[in-house]
Amino acid sequence: MAQKRQISESLQLGIVLALAGGFMDAYSYVCRGHVFANAQTGNILLFGISMSEGYPQIAARYAMPVIAFAFGIAIAATIRHYLRIASLLHWRQISVTIEIVFLCSVAFMPQSWNLLANSVTSLACGIQVQSFRKINGNGMATTMCIGNLRTATQALCDYWHTKDKAHAEKAGLFYGIIVCFAAGAIIGNKCVEIFAEKAIIGSAAFLAAGFFIMFIDREQKIKDKGEL
């Protein structure tokens, strides 16, 4: 029996989402005061350090994105609950549209609004991490790398011991997404050098590409059903 593939699980979509994820993290860190958009572990660490050193105002700079990230997860979960039966758009396309709107709004926030800008960016990241959790049937994140690195290395070790090509393919998939995330960070940093605060629109452009890829994936899914 063929494995069901959701329209949000294609490799092409995973690539553009990973590019967007790396872009967002580079943007928030380089352009918005060294705060992470995706890496909430880093923000929580910096929050703890700032609190221990007696700088609660600086600590808030790291705490608010963490809270916003959690709200983003809640927003995506709510969208899925109420809009998953929408016929024209998949609920994940609605999530991506909201994410794009949020990121474009960040482009027009001045440096004096960095706390809000980082919070809104993290909110968008939370929506993405909740909405897109698989690629080719594999549980995977497109906004962070630590879990992907663990899975990729485990798969590589499994291949070393078993010589099963499926493990090698899985390792290649996960390492490839990590490379795409890094590429997104490189592109994001270069765009910040040129466009400053407006650079985040580049991440929104990657997400827009993902929005249209989901239409292609949906058409392919319908075609595959017709052939069964």
PDB file of N, CA and C in Angstrom, residues 128-180:
ATOM      1  N   GLN A 128       5.189  28.469  11.784  1.00  0.00           N
ATOM      2  CA  GLN A 128       5.840  27.561  10.839  1.00  0.00           C
ATOM      3  C   GLN A 128       6.226  26.232  11.471  1.00  0.00           C
ATOM      4  N   VAL A 129       6.794  26.280  12.661  1.00  0.00           N
ATOM      5  CA  VAL A 129       7.258  25.041  13.293  1.00  0.00           C
ATOM      6  C   VAL A 129       6.094  24.123  13.649  1.00  0.00           C
ATOM      7  N   GLN A 130       4.921  24.709  13.943  1.00  0.00           N
ATOM      8  CA  GLN A 130       3.748  23.899  14.261  1.00  0.00           C
ATOM      9  C   GLN A 130       3.057  23.388  13.001  1.00  0.00           C
ATOM     10  N   SER A 131       3.077  24.177  11.939  1.00  0.00           N
ATOM     11  CA  SER A 131       2.342  23.827  10.727  1.00  0.00           C
ATOM     12  C   SER A 131       3.064  22.803   9.866  1.00  0.00           C
ATOM     13  N   PHE A 132       4.399  22.818   9.884  1.00  0.00           N
ATOM     14  CA  PHE A 132       5.169  21.952   8.988  1.00  0.00           C
ATOM     15  C   PHE A 132       6.137  21.111   9.815  1.00  0.00           C
ATOM     16  N   ARG A 133       5.770  19.866  10.006  1.00  0.00           N
ATOM     17  CA  ARG A 133       6.547  19.007  10.900  1.00  0.00           C
ATOM     18  C   ARG A 133       7.067  17.746  10.227  1.00  0.00           C
ATOM     19  N   LYS A 134       6.780  17.576   8.929  1.00  0.00           N
ATOM     20  CA  LYS A 134       7.254  16.394   8.221  1.00  0.00           C
ATOM     21  C   LYS A 134       7.714  16.743   6.820  1.00  0.00           C
ATOM     22  N   ILE A 135       8.707  16.004   6.344  1.00  0.00           N
ATOM     23  CA  ILE A 135       9.136  16.059   4.951  1.00  0.00           C
ATOM     24  C   ILE A 135       9.301  14.619   4.478  1.00  0.00           C
ATOM     25  N   ASN A 136       8.622  14.302   3.390  1.00  0.00           N
ATOM     26  CA  ASN A 136       8.659  12.925   2.868  1.00  0.00           C
ATOM     27  C   ASN A 136       8.325  11.889   3.947  1.00  0.00           C
ATOM     28  N   GLY A 137       7.396  12.247   4.833  1.00  0.00           N
ATOM     29  CA  GLY A 137       6.971  11.325   5.867  1.00  0.00           C
ATOM     30  C   GLY A 137       7.853  11.289   7.097  1.00  0.00           C
ATOM     31  N   ASN A 138       8.935  12.050   7.108  1.00  0.00           N
ATOM     32  CA  ASN A 138       9.871  12.077   8.235  1.00  0.00           C
ATOM     33  C   ASN A 138       9.619  13.306   9.107  1.00  0.00           C
ATOM     34  N   GLY A 139       9.526  13.098  10.425  1.00  0.00           N
ATOM     35  CA  GLY A 139       9.398  14.216  11.331  1.00  0.00           C
ATOM     36  C   GLY A 139      10.630  15.101  11.261  1.00  0.00           C
ATOM     37  N   MET A 140      10.436  16.372  10.937  1.00  0.00           N
ATOM     38  CA  MET A 140      11.578  17.258  10.690  1.00  0.00           C
ATOM     39  C   MET A 140      11.189  18.704  10.945  1.00  0.00           C
ATOM     40  N   ALA A 141      12.129  19.489  11.458  1.00  0.00           N
ATOM     41  CA  ALA A 141      11.914  20.921  11.670  1.00  0.00           C
ATOM     42  C   ALA A 141      12.598  21.714  10.568  1.00  0.00           C
ATOM     43  N   THR A 142      11.939  22.789  10.121  1.00  0.00           N
ATOM     44  CA  THR A 142      12.544  23.661   9.106  1.00  0.00           C
ATOM     45  C   THR A 142      12.993  24.989   9.706  1.00  0.00           C
ATOM     46  N   THR A 143      12.853  25.140  11.024  1.00  0.00           N
ATOM     47  CA  THR A 143      13.234  26.395  11.669  1.00  0.00           C
ATOM     48  C   THR A 143      14.361  26.226  12.673  1.00  0.00           C
ATOM     49  N   MET A 144      14.849  25.017  12.834  1.00  0.00           N
ATOM     50  CA  MET A 144      15.951  24.750  13.766  1.00  0.00           C
ATOM     51  C   MET A 144      16.683  23.496  13.307  1.00  0.00           C
ATOM     52  N   CYS A 145      17.852  23.237  13.873  1.00  0.00           N
ATOM     53  CA  CYS A 145      18.706  22.178  13.331  1.00  0.00           C
ATOM     54  C   CYS A 145      19.059  21.059  14.306  1.00  0.00           C
ATOM     55  N   ILE A 146      18.938  21.261  15.599  1.00  0.00           N
ATOM     56  CA  ILE A 146      19.495  20.287  16.541  1.00  0.00           C
ATOM     57  C   ILE A 146      18.835  18.918  16.401  1.00  0.00           C
ATOM     58  N   GLY A 147      17.495  18.893  16.282  1.00  0.00           N
ATOM     59  CA  GLY A 147      16.820  17.611  16.106  1.00  0.00           C
ATOM     60  C   GLY A 147      17.163  16.967  14.783  1.00  0.00           C
ATOM     61  N   ASN A 148      17.258  17.793  13.734  1.00  0.00           N
ATOM     62  CA  ASN A 148      17.630  17.272  12.415  1.00  0.00           C
ATOM     63  C   ASN A 148      19.041  16.699  12.422  1.00  0.00           C
ATOM     64  N   LEU A 149      19.943  17.359  13.140  1.00  0.00           N
ATOM     65  CA  LEU A 149      21.321  16.886  13.219  1.00  0.00           C
ATOM     66  C   LEU A 149      21.389  15.541  13.936  1.00  0.00           C
ATOM     67  N   ARG A 150      20.622  15.408  14.998  1.00  0.00           N
ATOM     68  CA  ARG A 150      20.602  14.136  15.730  1.00  0.00           C
ATOM     69  C   ARG A 150      20.075  13.006  14.852  1.00  0.00           C
ATOM     70  N   THR A 151      18.949  13.267  14.168  1.00  0.00           N
ATOM     71  CA  THR A 151      18.338  12.233  13.332  1.00  0.00           C
ATOM     72  C   THR A 151      19.244  11.865  12.166  1.00  0.00           C
ATOM     73  N   ALA A 152      19.861  12.875  11.545  1.00  0.00           N
ATOM     74  CA  ALA A 152      20.744  12.615  10.406  1.00  0.00           C
ATOM     75  C   ALA A 152      21.943  11.771  10.812  1.00  0.00           C
ATOM     76  N   THR A 153      22.535  12.106  11.937  1.00  0.00           N
ATOM     77  CA  THR A 153      23.718  11.371  12.389  1.00  0.00           C
ATOM     78  C   THR A 153      23.352   9.951  12.808  1.00  0.00           C
ATOM     79  N   GLN A 154      22.200   9.794  13.455  1.00  0.00           N
ATOM     80  CA  GLN A 154      21.748   8.451  13.812  1.00  0.00           C
ATOM     81  C   GLN A 154      21.517   7.606  12.565  1.00  0.00           C
ATOM     82  N   ALA A 155      20.884   8.204  11.547  1.00  0.00           N
ATOM     83  CA  ALA A 155      20.632   7.472  10.303  1.00  0.00           C
ATOM     84  C   ALA A 155      21.938   7.091   9.621  1.00  0.00           C
ATOM     85  N   LEU A 156      22.921   7.990   9.681  1.00  0.00           N
ATOM     86  CA  LEU A 156      24.220   7.691   9.079  1.00  0.00           C
ATOM     87  C   LEU A 156      24.901   6.536   9.799  1.00  0.00           C
ATOM     88  N   CYS A 157      24.802   6.530  11.119  1.00  0.00           N
ATOM     89  CA  CYS A 157      25.366   5.418  11.896  1.00  0.00           C
ATOM     90  C   CYS A 157      24.633   4.107  11.602  1.00  0.00           C
ATOM     91  N   ASP A 158      23.310   4.197  11.460  1.00  0.00           N
ATOM     92  CA  ASP A 158      22.536   3.002  11.130  1.00  0.00           C
ATOM     93  C   ASP A 158      22.965   2.442   9.770  1.00  0.00           C
ATOM     94  N   TYR A 159      23.218   3.330   8.823  1.00  0.00           N
ATOM     95  CA  TYR A 159      23.678   2.880   7.503  1.00  0.00           C
ATOM     96  C   TYR A 159      25.053   2.226   7.612  1.00  0.00           C
ATOM     97  N   TRP A 160      25.919   2.799   8.437  1.00  0.00           N
ATOM     98  CA  TRP A 160      27.272   2.251   8.601  1.00  0.00           C
ATOM     99  C   TRP A 160      27.217   0.811   9.103  1.00  0.00           C
ATOM    100  N   HIS A 161      26.261   0.548   9.993  1.00  0.00           N
ATOM    101  CA  HIS A 161      26.175  -0.787  10.596  1.00  0.00           C
ATOM    102  C   HIS A 161      25.350  -1.772   9.766  1.00  0.00           C
ATOM    103  N   THR A 162      24.348  -1.276   9.040  1.00  0.00           N
ATOM    104  CA  THR A 162      23.435  -2.179   8.329  1.00  0.00           C
ATOM    105  C   THR A 162      23.603  -2.176   6.820  1.00  0.00           C
ATOM    106  N   LYS A 163      24.202  -1.118   6.277  1.00  0.00           N
ATOM    107  CA  LYS A 163      24.344  -0.933   4.827  1.00  0.00           C
ATOM    108  C   LYS A 163      22.998  -0.820   4.121  1.00  0.00           C
ATOM    109  N   ASP A 164      21.981  -0.484   4.868  1.00  0.00           N
ATOM    110  CA  ASP A 164      20.646  -0.285   4.296  1.00  0.00           C
ATOM    111  C   ASP A 164      20.590   1.112   3.671  1.00  0.00           C
ATOM    112  N   LYS A 165      20.355   1.175   2.371  1.00  0.00           N
ATOM    113  CA  LYS A 165      20.383   2.446   1.662  1.00  0.00           C
ATOM    114  C   LYS A 165      19.292   3.400   2.145  1.00  0.00           C
ATOM    115  N   ALA A 166      18.230   2.866   2.711  1.00  0.00           N
ATOM    116  CA  ALA A 166      17.161   3.735   3.226  1.00  0.00           C
ATOM    117  C   ALA A 166      17.687   4.647   4.329  1.00  0.00           C
ATOM    118  N   HIS A 167      18.596   4.119   5.144  1.00  0.00           N
ATOM    119  CA  HIS A 167      19.193   4.939   6.200  1.00  0.00           C
ATOM    120  C   HIS A 167      20.082   6.026   5.602  1.00  0.00           C
ATOM    121  N   ALA A 168      20.820   5.691   4.561  1.00  0.00           N
ATOM    122  CA  ALA A 168      21.678   6.681   3.908  1.00  0.00           C
ATOM    123  C   ALA A 168      20.839   7.788   3.278  1.00  0.00           C
ATOM    124  N   GLU A 169      19.721   7.416   2.664  1.00  0.00           N
ATOM    125  CA  GLU A 169      18.835   8.410   2.052  1.00  0.00           C
ATOM    126  C   GLU A 169      18.239   9.329   3.118  1.00  0.00           C
ATOM    127  N   LYS A 170      17.879   8.740   4.241  1.00  0.00           N
ATOM    128  CA  LYS A 170      17.326   9.551   5.334  1.00  0.00           C
ATOM    129  C   LYS A 170      18.376  10.522   5.868  1.00  0.00           C
ATOM    130  N   ALA A 171      19.597  10.042   6.041  1.00  0.00           N
ATOM    131  CA  ALA A 171      20.675  10.924   6.504  1.00  0.00           C
ATOM    132  C   ALA A 171      20.889  12.062   5.521  1.00  0.00           C
ATOM    133  N   GLY A 172      20.898  11.730   4.225  1.00  0.00           N
ATOM    134  CA  GLY A 172      21.090  12.761   3.202  1.00  0.00           C
ATOM    135  C   GLY A 172      19.985  13.797   3.220  1.00  0.00           C
ATOM    136  N   LEU A 173      18.745  13.352   3.440  1.00  0.00           N
ATOM    137  CA  LEU A 173      17.610  14.269   3.503  1.00  0.00           C
ATOM    138  C   LEU A 173      17.768  15.253   4.653  1.00  0.00           C
ATOM    139  N   PHE A 174      18.083  14.743   5.832  1.00  0.00           N
ATOM    140  CA  PHE A 174      18.179  15.606   7.011  1.00  0.00           C
ATOM    141  C   PHE A 174      19.391  16.529   6.942  1.00  0.00           C
ATOM    142  N   TYR A 175      20.526  15.994   6.491  1.00  0.00           N
ATOM    143  CA  TYR A 175      21.702  16.861   6.337  1.00  0.00           C
ATOM    144  C   TYR A 175      21.441  17.923   5.272  1.00  0.00           C
ATOM    145  N   GLY A 176      20.705  17.534   4.234  1.00  0.00           N
ATOM    146  CA  GLY A 176      20.395  18.491   3.168  1.00  0.00           C
ATOM    147  C   GLY A 176      19.551  19.651   3.667  1.00  0.00           C
ATOM    148  N   ILE A 177      18.578  19.367   4.529  1.00  0.00           N
ATOM    149  CA  ILE A 177      17.746  20.435   5.084  1.00  0.00           C
ATOM    150  C   ILE A 177      18.579  21.354   5.978  1.00  0.00           C
ATOM    151  N   ILE A 178      19.539  20.774   6.699  1.00  0.00           N
ATOM    152  CA  ILE A 178      20.441  21.602   7.523  1.00  0.00           C
ATOM    153  C   ILE A 178      21.249  22.541   6.637  1.00  0.00           C
ATOM    154  N   VAL A 179      21.740  22.018   5.516  1.00  0.00           N
ATOM    155  CA  VAL A 179      22.496  22.851   4.571  1.00  0.00           C
ATOM    156  C   VAL A 179      21.613  23.982   4.046  1.00  0.00           C
ATOM    157  N   CYS A 180      20.346  23.679   3.743  1.00  0.00           N
ATOM    158  CA  CYS A 180      19.429  24.708   3.252  1.00  0.00           C
ATOM    159  C   CYS A 180      19.187  25.778   4.313  1.00  0.00           C
TER     160      CYS A 180
END
